[in-house]
Every structure is written in C-alpha cells, then in structure tokens.
Short mmCIF file of C-alpha atoms in Angstrom, two decimals:
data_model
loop_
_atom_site.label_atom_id
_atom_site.label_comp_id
_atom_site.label_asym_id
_atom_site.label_seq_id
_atom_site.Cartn_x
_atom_site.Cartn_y
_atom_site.Cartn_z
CA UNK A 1 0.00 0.00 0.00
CA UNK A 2 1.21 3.45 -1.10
CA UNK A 3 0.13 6.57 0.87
CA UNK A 4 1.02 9.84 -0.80
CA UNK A 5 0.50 13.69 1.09
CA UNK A 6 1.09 16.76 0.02
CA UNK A 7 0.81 20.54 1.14
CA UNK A 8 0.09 23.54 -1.16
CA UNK A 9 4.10 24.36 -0.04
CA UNK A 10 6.03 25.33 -3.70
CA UNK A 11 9.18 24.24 -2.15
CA UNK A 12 7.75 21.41 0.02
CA UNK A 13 9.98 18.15 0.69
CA UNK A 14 8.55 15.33 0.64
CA UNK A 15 9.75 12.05 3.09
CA UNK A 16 9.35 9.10 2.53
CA UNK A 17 8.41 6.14 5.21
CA UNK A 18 8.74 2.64 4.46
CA UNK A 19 6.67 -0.03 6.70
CA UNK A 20 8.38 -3.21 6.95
CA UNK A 21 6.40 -6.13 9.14
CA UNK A 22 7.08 -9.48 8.81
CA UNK A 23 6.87 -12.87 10.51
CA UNK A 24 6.91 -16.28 9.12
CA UNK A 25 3.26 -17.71 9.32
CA UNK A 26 4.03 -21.09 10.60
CA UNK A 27 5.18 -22.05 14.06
CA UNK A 28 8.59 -20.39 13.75
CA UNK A 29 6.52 -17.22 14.53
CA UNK A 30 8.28 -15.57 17.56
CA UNK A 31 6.33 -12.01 16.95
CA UNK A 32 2.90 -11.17 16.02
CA UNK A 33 4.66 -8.38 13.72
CA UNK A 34 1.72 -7.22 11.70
CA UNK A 35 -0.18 -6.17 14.99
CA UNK A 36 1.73 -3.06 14.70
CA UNK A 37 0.29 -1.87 10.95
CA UNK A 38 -3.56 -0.70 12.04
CA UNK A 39 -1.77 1.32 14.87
CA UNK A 40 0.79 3.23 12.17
CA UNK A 41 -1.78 3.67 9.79
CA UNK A 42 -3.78 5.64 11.62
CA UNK A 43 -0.67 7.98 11.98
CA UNK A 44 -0.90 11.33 9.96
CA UNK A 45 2.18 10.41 7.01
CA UNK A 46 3.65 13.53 8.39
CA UNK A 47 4.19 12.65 11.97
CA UNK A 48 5.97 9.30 9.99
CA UNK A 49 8.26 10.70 7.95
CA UNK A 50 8.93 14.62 10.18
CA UNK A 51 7.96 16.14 6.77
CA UNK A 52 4.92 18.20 5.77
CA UNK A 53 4.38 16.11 2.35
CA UNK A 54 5.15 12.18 3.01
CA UNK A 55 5.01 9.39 1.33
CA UNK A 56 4.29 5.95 2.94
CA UNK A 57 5.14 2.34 1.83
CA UNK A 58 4.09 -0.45 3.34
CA UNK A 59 5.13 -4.25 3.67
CA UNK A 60 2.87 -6.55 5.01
CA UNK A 61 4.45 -10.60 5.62
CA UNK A 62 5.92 -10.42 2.55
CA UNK A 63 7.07 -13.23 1.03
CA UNK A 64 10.35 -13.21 -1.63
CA UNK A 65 12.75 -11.01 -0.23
CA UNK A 66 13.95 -9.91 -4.10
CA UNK A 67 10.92 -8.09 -4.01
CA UNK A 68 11.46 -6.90 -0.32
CA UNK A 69 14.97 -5.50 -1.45
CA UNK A 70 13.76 -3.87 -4.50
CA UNK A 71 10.78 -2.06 -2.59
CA UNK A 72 13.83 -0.89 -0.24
CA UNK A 73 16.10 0.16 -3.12
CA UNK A 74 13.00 2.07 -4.59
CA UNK A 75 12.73 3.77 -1.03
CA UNK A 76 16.07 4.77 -1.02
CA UNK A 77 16.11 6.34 -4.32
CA UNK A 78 14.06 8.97 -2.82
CA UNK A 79 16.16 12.07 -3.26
CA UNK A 80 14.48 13.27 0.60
CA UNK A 81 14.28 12.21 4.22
CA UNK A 82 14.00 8.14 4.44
CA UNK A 83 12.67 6.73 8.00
CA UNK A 84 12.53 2.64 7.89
CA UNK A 85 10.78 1.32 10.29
CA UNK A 86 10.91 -2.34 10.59
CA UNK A 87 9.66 -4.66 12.98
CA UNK A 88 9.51 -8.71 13.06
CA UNK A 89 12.68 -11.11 13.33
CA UNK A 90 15.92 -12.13 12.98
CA UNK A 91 17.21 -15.23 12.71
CA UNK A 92 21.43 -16.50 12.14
CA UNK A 93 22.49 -18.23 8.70
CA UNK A 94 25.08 -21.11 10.48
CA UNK A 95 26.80 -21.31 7.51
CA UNK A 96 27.48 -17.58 6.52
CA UNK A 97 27.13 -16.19 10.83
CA UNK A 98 24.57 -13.22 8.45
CA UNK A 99 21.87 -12.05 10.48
CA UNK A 100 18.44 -12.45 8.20
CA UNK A 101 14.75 -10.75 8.65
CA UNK A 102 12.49 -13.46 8.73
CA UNK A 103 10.04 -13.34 5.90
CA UNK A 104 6.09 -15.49 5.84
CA UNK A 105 8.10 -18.62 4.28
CA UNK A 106 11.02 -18.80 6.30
CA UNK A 107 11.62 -21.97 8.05
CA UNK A 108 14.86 -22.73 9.80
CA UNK A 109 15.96 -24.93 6.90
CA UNK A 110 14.85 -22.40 3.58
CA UNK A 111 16.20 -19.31 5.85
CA UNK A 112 19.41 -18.72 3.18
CA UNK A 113 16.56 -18.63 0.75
CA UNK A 114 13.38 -17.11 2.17
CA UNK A 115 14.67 -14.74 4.54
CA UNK A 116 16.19 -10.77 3.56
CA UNK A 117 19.75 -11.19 4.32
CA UNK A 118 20.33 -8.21 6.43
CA UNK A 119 23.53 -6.81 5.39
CA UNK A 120 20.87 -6.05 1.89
CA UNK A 121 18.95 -3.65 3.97
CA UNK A 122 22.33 -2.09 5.45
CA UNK A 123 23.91 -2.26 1.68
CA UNK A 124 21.52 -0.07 0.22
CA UNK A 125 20.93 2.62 3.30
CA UNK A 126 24.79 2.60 3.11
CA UNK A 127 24.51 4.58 -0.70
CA UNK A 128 22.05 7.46 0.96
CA UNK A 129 23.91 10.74 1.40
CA UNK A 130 24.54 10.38 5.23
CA UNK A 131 22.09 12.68 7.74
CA UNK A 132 19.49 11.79 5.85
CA UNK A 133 17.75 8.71 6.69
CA UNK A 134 16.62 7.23 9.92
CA UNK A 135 15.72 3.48 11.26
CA UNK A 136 13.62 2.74 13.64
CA UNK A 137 13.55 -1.07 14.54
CA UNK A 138 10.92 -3.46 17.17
CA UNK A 139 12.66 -6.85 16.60
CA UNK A 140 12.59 -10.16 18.11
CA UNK A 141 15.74 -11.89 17.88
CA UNK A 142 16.12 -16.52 17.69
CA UNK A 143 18.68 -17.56 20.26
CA UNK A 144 21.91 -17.45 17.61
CA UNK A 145 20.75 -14.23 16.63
CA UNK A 146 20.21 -13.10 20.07
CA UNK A 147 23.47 -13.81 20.99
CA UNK A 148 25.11 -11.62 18.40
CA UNK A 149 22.88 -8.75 19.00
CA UNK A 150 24.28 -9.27 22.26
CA UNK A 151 28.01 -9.28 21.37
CA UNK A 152 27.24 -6.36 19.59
CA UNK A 153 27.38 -7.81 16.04
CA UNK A 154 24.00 -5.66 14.41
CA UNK A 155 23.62 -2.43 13.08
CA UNK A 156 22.53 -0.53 10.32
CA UNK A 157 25.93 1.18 9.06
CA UNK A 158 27.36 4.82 9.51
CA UNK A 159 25.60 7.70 8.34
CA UNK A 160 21.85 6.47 9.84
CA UNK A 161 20.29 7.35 12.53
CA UNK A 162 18.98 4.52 14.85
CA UNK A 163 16.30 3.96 17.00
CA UNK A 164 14.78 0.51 18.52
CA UNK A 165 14.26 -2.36 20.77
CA UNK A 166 16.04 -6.05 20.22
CA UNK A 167 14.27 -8.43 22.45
CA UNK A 168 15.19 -12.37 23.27
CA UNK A 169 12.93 -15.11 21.97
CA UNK A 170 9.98 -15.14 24.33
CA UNK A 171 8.89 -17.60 26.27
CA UNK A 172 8.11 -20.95 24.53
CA UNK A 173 4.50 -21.32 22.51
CA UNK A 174 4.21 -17.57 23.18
CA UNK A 175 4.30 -14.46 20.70
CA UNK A 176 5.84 -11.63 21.58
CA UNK A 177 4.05 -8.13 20.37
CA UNK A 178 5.39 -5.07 18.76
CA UNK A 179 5.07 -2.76 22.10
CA UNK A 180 7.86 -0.58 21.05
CA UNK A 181 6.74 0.58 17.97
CA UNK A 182 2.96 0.69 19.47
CA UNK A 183 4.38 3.48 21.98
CA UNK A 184 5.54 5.08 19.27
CA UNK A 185 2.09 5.42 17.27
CA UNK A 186 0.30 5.74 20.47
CA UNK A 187 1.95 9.16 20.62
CA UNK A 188 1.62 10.40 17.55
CA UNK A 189 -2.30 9.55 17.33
CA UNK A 190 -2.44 11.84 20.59
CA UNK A 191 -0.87 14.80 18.59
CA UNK A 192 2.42 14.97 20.35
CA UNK A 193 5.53 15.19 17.87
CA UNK A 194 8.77 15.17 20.04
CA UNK A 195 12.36 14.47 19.07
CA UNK A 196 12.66 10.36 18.07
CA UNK A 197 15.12 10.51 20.94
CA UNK A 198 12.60 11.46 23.52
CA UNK A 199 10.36 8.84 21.54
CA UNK A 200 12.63 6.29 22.11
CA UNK A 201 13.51 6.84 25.22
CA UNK A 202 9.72 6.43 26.80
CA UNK A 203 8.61 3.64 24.62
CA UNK A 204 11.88 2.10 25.82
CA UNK A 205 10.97 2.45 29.45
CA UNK A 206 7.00 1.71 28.83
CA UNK A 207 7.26 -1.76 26.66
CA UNK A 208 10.72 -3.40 28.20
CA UNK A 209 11.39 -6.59 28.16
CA UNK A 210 14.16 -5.45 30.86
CA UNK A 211 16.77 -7.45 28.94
CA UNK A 212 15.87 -6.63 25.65
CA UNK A 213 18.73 -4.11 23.70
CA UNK A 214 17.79 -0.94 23.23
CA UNK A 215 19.56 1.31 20.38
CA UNK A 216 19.79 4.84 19.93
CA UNK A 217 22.13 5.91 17.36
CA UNK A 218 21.95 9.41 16.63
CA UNK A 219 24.01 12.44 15.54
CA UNK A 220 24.73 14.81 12.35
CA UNK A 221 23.07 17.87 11.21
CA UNK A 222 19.83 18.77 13.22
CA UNK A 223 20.63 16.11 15.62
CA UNK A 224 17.52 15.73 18.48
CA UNK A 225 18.57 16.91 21.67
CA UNK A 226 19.85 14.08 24.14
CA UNK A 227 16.57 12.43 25.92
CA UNK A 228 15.21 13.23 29.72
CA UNK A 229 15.52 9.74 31.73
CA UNK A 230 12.80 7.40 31.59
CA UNK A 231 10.91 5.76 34.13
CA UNK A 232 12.97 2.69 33.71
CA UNK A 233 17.05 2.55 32.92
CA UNK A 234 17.55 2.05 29.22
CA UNK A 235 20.81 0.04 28.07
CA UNK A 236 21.82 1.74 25.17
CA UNK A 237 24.59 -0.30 22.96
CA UNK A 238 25.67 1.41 19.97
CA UNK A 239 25.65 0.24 16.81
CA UNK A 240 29.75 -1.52 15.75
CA UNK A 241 32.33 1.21 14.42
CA UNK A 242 33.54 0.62 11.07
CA UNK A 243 36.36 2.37 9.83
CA UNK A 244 35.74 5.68 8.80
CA UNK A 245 36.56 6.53 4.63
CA UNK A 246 39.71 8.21 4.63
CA UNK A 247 41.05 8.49 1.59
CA UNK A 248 44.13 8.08 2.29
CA UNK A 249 43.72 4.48 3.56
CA UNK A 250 43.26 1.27 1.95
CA UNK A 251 40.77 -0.36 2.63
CA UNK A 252 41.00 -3.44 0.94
CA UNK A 253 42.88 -5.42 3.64
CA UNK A 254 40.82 -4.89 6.39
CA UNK A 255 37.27 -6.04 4.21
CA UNK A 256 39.30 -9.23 2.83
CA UNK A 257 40.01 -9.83 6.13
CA UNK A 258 36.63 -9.45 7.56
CA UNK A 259 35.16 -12.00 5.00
CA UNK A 260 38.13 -14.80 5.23
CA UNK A 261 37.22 -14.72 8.69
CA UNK A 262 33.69 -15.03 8.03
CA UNK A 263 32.26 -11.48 8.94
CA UNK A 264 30.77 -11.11 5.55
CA UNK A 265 27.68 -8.43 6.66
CA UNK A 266 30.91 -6.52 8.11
CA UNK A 267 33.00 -6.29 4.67
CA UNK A 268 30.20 -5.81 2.65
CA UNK A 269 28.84 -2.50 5.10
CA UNK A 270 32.86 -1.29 4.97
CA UNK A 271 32.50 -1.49 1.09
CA UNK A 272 29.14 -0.36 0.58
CA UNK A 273 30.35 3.10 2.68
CA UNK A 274 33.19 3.10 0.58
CA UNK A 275 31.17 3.12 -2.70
CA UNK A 276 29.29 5.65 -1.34
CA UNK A 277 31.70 7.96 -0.54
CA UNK A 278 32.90 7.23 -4.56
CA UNK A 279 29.31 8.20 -5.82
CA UNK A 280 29.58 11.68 -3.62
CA UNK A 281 32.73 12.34 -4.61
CA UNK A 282 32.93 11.03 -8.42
CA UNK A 283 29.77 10.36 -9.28
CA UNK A 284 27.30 7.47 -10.47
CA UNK A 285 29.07 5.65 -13.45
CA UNK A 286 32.64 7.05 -12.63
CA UNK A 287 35.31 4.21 -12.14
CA UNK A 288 35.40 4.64 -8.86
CA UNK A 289 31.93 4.24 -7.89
CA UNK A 290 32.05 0.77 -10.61
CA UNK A 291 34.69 -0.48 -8.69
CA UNK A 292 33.44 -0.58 -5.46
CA UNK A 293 29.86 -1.81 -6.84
CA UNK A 294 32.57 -4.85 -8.14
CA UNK A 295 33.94 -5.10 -4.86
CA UNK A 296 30.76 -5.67 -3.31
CA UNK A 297 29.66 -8.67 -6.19
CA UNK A 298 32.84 -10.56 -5.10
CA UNK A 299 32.38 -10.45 -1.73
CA UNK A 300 28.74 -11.68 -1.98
CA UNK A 301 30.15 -14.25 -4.13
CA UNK A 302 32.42 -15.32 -1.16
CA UNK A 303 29.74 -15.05 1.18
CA UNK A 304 27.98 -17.73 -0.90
CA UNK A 305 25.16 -15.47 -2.06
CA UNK A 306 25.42 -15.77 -5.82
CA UNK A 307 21.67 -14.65 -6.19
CA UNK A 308 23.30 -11.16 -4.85
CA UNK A 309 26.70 -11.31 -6.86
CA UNK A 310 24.66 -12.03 -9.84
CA UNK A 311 22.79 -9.04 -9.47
CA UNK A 312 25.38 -6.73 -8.61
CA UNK A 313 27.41 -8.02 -11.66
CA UNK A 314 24.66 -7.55 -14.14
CA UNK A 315 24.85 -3.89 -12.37
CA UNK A 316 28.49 -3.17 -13.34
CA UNK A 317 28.40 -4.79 -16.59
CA UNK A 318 25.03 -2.08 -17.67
CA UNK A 319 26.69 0.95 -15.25
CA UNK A 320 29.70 0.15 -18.03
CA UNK A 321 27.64 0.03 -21.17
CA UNK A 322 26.04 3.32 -19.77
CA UNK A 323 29.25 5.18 -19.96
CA UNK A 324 29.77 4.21 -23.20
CA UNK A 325 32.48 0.75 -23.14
CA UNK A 326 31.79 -1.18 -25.80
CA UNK A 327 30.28 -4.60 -25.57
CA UNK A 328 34.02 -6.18 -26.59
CA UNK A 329 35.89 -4.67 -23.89
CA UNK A 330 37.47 -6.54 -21.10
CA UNK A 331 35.81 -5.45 -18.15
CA UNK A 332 32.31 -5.36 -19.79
CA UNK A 333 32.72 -9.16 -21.05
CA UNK A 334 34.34 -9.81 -17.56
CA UNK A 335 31.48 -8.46 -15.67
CA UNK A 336 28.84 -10.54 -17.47
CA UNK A 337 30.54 -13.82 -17.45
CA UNK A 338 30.81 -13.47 -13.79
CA UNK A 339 27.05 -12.44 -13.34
CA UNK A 340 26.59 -15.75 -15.83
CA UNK A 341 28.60 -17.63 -13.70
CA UNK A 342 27.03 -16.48 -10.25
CA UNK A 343 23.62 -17.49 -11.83
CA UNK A 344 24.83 -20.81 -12.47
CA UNK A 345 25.34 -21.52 -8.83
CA UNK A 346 21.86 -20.52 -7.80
CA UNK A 347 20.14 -23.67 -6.01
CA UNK A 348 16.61 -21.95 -5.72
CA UNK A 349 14.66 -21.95 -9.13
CA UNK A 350 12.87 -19.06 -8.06
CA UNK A 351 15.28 -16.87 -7.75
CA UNK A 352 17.09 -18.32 -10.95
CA UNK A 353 13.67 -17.61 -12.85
CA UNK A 354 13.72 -14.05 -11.10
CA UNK A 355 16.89 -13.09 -12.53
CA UNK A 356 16.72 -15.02 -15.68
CA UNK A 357 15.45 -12.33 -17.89
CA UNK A 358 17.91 -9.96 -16.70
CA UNK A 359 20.12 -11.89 -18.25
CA UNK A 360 19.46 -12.92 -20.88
CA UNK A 361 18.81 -9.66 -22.42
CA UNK A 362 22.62 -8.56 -20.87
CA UNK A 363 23.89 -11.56 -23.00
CA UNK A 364 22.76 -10.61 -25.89
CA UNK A 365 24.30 -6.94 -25.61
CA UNK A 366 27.32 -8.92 -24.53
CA UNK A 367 27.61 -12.34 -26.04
CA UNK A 368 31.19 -12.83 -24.53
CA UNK A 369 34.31 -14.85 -25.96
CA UNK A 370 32.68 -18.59 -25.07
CA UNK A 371 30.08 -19.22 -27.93
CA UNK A 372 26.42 -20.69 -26.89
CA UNK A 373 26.42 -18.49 -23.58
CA UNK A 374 23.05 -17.31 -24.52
CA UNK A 375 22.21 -20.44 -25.65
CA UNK A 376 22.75 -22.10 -22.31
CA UNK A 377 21.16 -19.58 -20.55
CA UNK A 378 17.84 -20.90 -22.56
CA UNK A 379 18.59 -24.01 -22.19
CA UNK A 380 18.47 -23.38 -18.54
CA UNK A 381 15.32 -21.50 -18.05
CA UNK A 382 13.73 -24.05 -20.15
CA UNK A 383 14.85 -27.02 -17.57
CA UNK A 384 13.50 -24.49 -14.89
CA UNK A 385 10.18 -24.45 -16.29
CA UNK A 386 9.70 -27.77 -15.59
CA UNK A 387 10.68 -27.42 -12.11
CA UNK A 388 7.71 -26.78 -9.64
CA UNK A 389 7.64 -23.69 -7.59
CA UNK A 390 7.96 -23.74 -4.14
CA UNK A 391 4.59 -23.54 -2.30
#
C-alpha cells in the first residue's frame, strides 16, 4: 500500500516512510509483527516521515525477499528524508554467521533462501547521502541471533540514525508483540511530535522486556537533543564502528580480512560506505563508484550469495555500457561472465527464474568470448520451467 501527502508548499519536501512487518506464518513465529500496521496507519504520514508532504510504503508478511529489497532500493532512491521502520525477526544463517529478517516462508531450513539477508537492507541505506535517513527497529531476535545482538554484532551502518528495541525469543508457545513501535504510534495519534530521541527513550521504558537491547544511534546535522531519563534505565549499545573513509587508507585489507574470517555483513557495510563515498565524490558511473559496486559482487560471491553477486554483476556490466564501453571490452565481457557464472550456482529456481530475464537480455548486448552463452542460458530456463515452484 502506497500513501502519498502533500501541502500547497512550492518548495515542500517530501519524506518518505517505508513499513516493513514481517513474521513467518508457521510455528517459527516468535512475533505477532503485523499487529503493529492498524496502529501506524492511523498515523498522519507527516508525523511518519517529520515532513509536511510524506510518502508511505508499506510491507505486510511479505514473502520473496527480491521483491522486499527492490521495494527498499526504490525507497532509497528517494532524493528526501528516508525513515525505515521495521519490525519482526531475525534469525542466524550457520553457515554464513549473516543475520536475516524473517520473511512469511522462512523456516529454519529455507532461511538462506526465504529470509532478507540483512547486510541487503544495510547495503543499500549505506549509498544514501549520510544525515538523511533514519531506522527505527521493534525486533525479536532466535537464540543465535540473540546472541550476536548481544556481542554487539547488528547495526545498520554509519551515516543512519537509529532507533529501537532487540528483544530475546519469548517464552516458549508464546508471541511476543510489537510494544515498542505501538508506543511510538500511540503518541503520535495523541498529537504529540517530540524528538525520536525522547520517543525512544519512553517507549523504551513503557514496553521493556528489561533485557531486551535498546539502540539509539543518533548524531549529524539537526541532531535531536539528548533524551530526559525514563521511568525505567535504558541500556543503550551502539551500533559496531567501522572504519571511517579516509582516503588516504586502503581499505581493501581490512574487508578481505573481515570475509576470510567469516564477517561477511561486516566487509560488505565497509565497502558499501566506501562506494558511497565514490558516488559523492565522483559520481554514479565514474570508475570509482564501478569499482566498489565490483567489490561488493565478489564479496557476496564469497559469502555464498550468488543470487546477490549475480545481481550486482549484471549492475556493473550495464553501469559500463552506460558510460559508453563497448560490448568487446574486457571489463564489460568480464562483468557478465561473472554475473553468468554467479547465476549458475543458484540452487533456488525461483530466484534463478527471477533473474533469468535480466540476463538474458545482458547476454545478448554482450555475447562474450565462449560461444552458446546465450544459448545455455535458454537451455536453462527451459529445464527451470519444468521445475515446480515452491509452495
């Protein structure tokens, strides 16, 4: 559901919020996340976004979380204010140690595959001019996950403002409820509009759980003055430094470091702030900005996600046709055969099917050096037609 307002301002800026509540809906549910939707909607856009003209998306137990990051990508494209506010919960991939949003399919066992790998959501924030967007978060967290949330392993990158509640599973054959982000609404429906910092600091103290983590992550240009004390002590634990963008450091050892050891979310935030610090400085399409988006297609590919790689190859090879390389050229052909070969490894014939088209239509800009590339690529998506889609 889109929600559009506007005032009669000529120079009005317009915010935009995007509503994110999800929760598998099978007995993995630890939150009743959608609880919180009736109680935001009847929020005045305004009061969600601190704009006078808003814009509001929301996200309902959605299912295929392609279509979850594209609806965030779309968000922040918005050339204004962006305030996220998510709620539902996270879960740990054993095999990568990547926190993941829960979608309505996830089980334990399709979680690589049905869940919104979180370091997405932190990927594309991380491209946002800095100061301008803000997160506000009423999670639940599995017992893995738990414990890094603990250890201080979550975040959502430098440059965003943060505001929210992490709470432990709850009690077994119990849900827990979004009572964070209910505060929040409750508030606004009553007229008051004070600084998210006051916001969070009474919804803190009002909805607990007492060992639940509480973040508040704030700072920049207009920054909210610090909150009065609540009722009840909040633990604040903020969010894990990354090294700042200096230009004259190198970055590349510390983020090939970070993913040998297995700390992919952390390489791929380090290089997503990188590449946007390129696109400030240099510029969409300059070869700075390209090789950072490369960067971060490799080091999906070595965190196993080749459903991500192949997308952010396929976004290099076009950003490199749009500037005008030919089709011939090395890096073009390069970029494409790796995107090819990243498809390749996809186990999940939805998401091969998803990105199919995609690529085909890059092949045949780019046919490449090995002849009958576009020919497998039929061949393929003709085998995957015949293989059932996942209920």
């Amino acid at each position: 559901m889109v929600i559009t307002q506007q005032d009669n301002g000529e120079q009005t800026v317009t915010g935009t919020a995007l509503l994110l509540a999800a929760a598998p809906a099978n007995k993995s549910c630890l939150i009743d996340a959608t609880s919180v939707l009736p109680a935001l909607a009847a929020v005045p856009p305004s009061a969600l976004t601190g704009t006078a003209a808003a814009t509001v998306v929301e996200l309902a137990d959605p299912v295929d979380p392609q279509t979850v990051l594209t609806r965030i990508r779309t968000a922040a494209a918005a050339p204004g204010p962006l305030v996220l506010y998510v709620t539902g919960q996270l879960h740990l991939d054993h095999r990568q140690q990547l926190l993941h949003l829960a979608l309505a399919r996830t089980t334990p066992s399709t979680l690589r595959y049905t869940a919104l790998p979180w370091h997405w959501l932190t990927g594309e924030l991380a491209l946002r001019r800095p100061d301008t967007t803000t997160v506000v978060l009423d999670l639940v967290a599995d017992g893995d996950a738990w414990g890094q949330v603990r250890s201080g392993g979550f975040g959502v990158g430098p440059g965003v403002r943060l505001f929210g509640r992490v709470s432990p599973p709850p009690p077994r054959r119990s849900t827990a409820v979004p009572g964070y982000l209910k505060t929040y609404a409750s508030i606004w429906r009553n007229g008051h509009r004070p600084p998210l910092a006051h916001l969070h600091a009474q919804a803190a103290g009002e909805a607990g759980p007492g060992d639940a983590v509480f973040l508040a992550v704030d700072g920049g240009p207009g920054s909210v003055p610090p909150a009065p004390p609540s009722p009840v002590p909040v633990p604040r634990q903020e969010a894990a430094p990354v090294a700042e963008a200096r230009p004259d450091a190198d970055p590349h050892p510390a983020i090939l470091a970070a993913a040998q050891s297995g700390r992919h979310g952390e390489a791929a935030a380090i290089a997503a702030m990188w590449e946007s610090t390129a696109l400030r400085t240099h510029g969409a399409g300059s070869p700075e900005a390209l090789h950072w988006l490369e960067v971060r297609a490799d080091l999906a590919r070595l965190a196993r996600d080749p459903g991500r790689s192949c997308e952010l190859w396929m976004a290099a090879a076009s950003a490199r046709l749009a500037r005008g390389q030919a089709a011939d050229t090395e890096d073009v052909e390069a970029a494409v055969d790796r995107a090819h070969h990243q498809w390749e490894q996809l186990g999940d014939p939805a998401q091969a099917r998803a990105l199919a088209a995609s690529l085909a239509r890059l092949r045949r800009a780019v046919p490449g050096r090995r002849p009958g590339a576009l020919e497998a690529i039929g061949r393929r998506i003709s085998a995957l037609e015949d293989v059932p889609a996942t209920p």
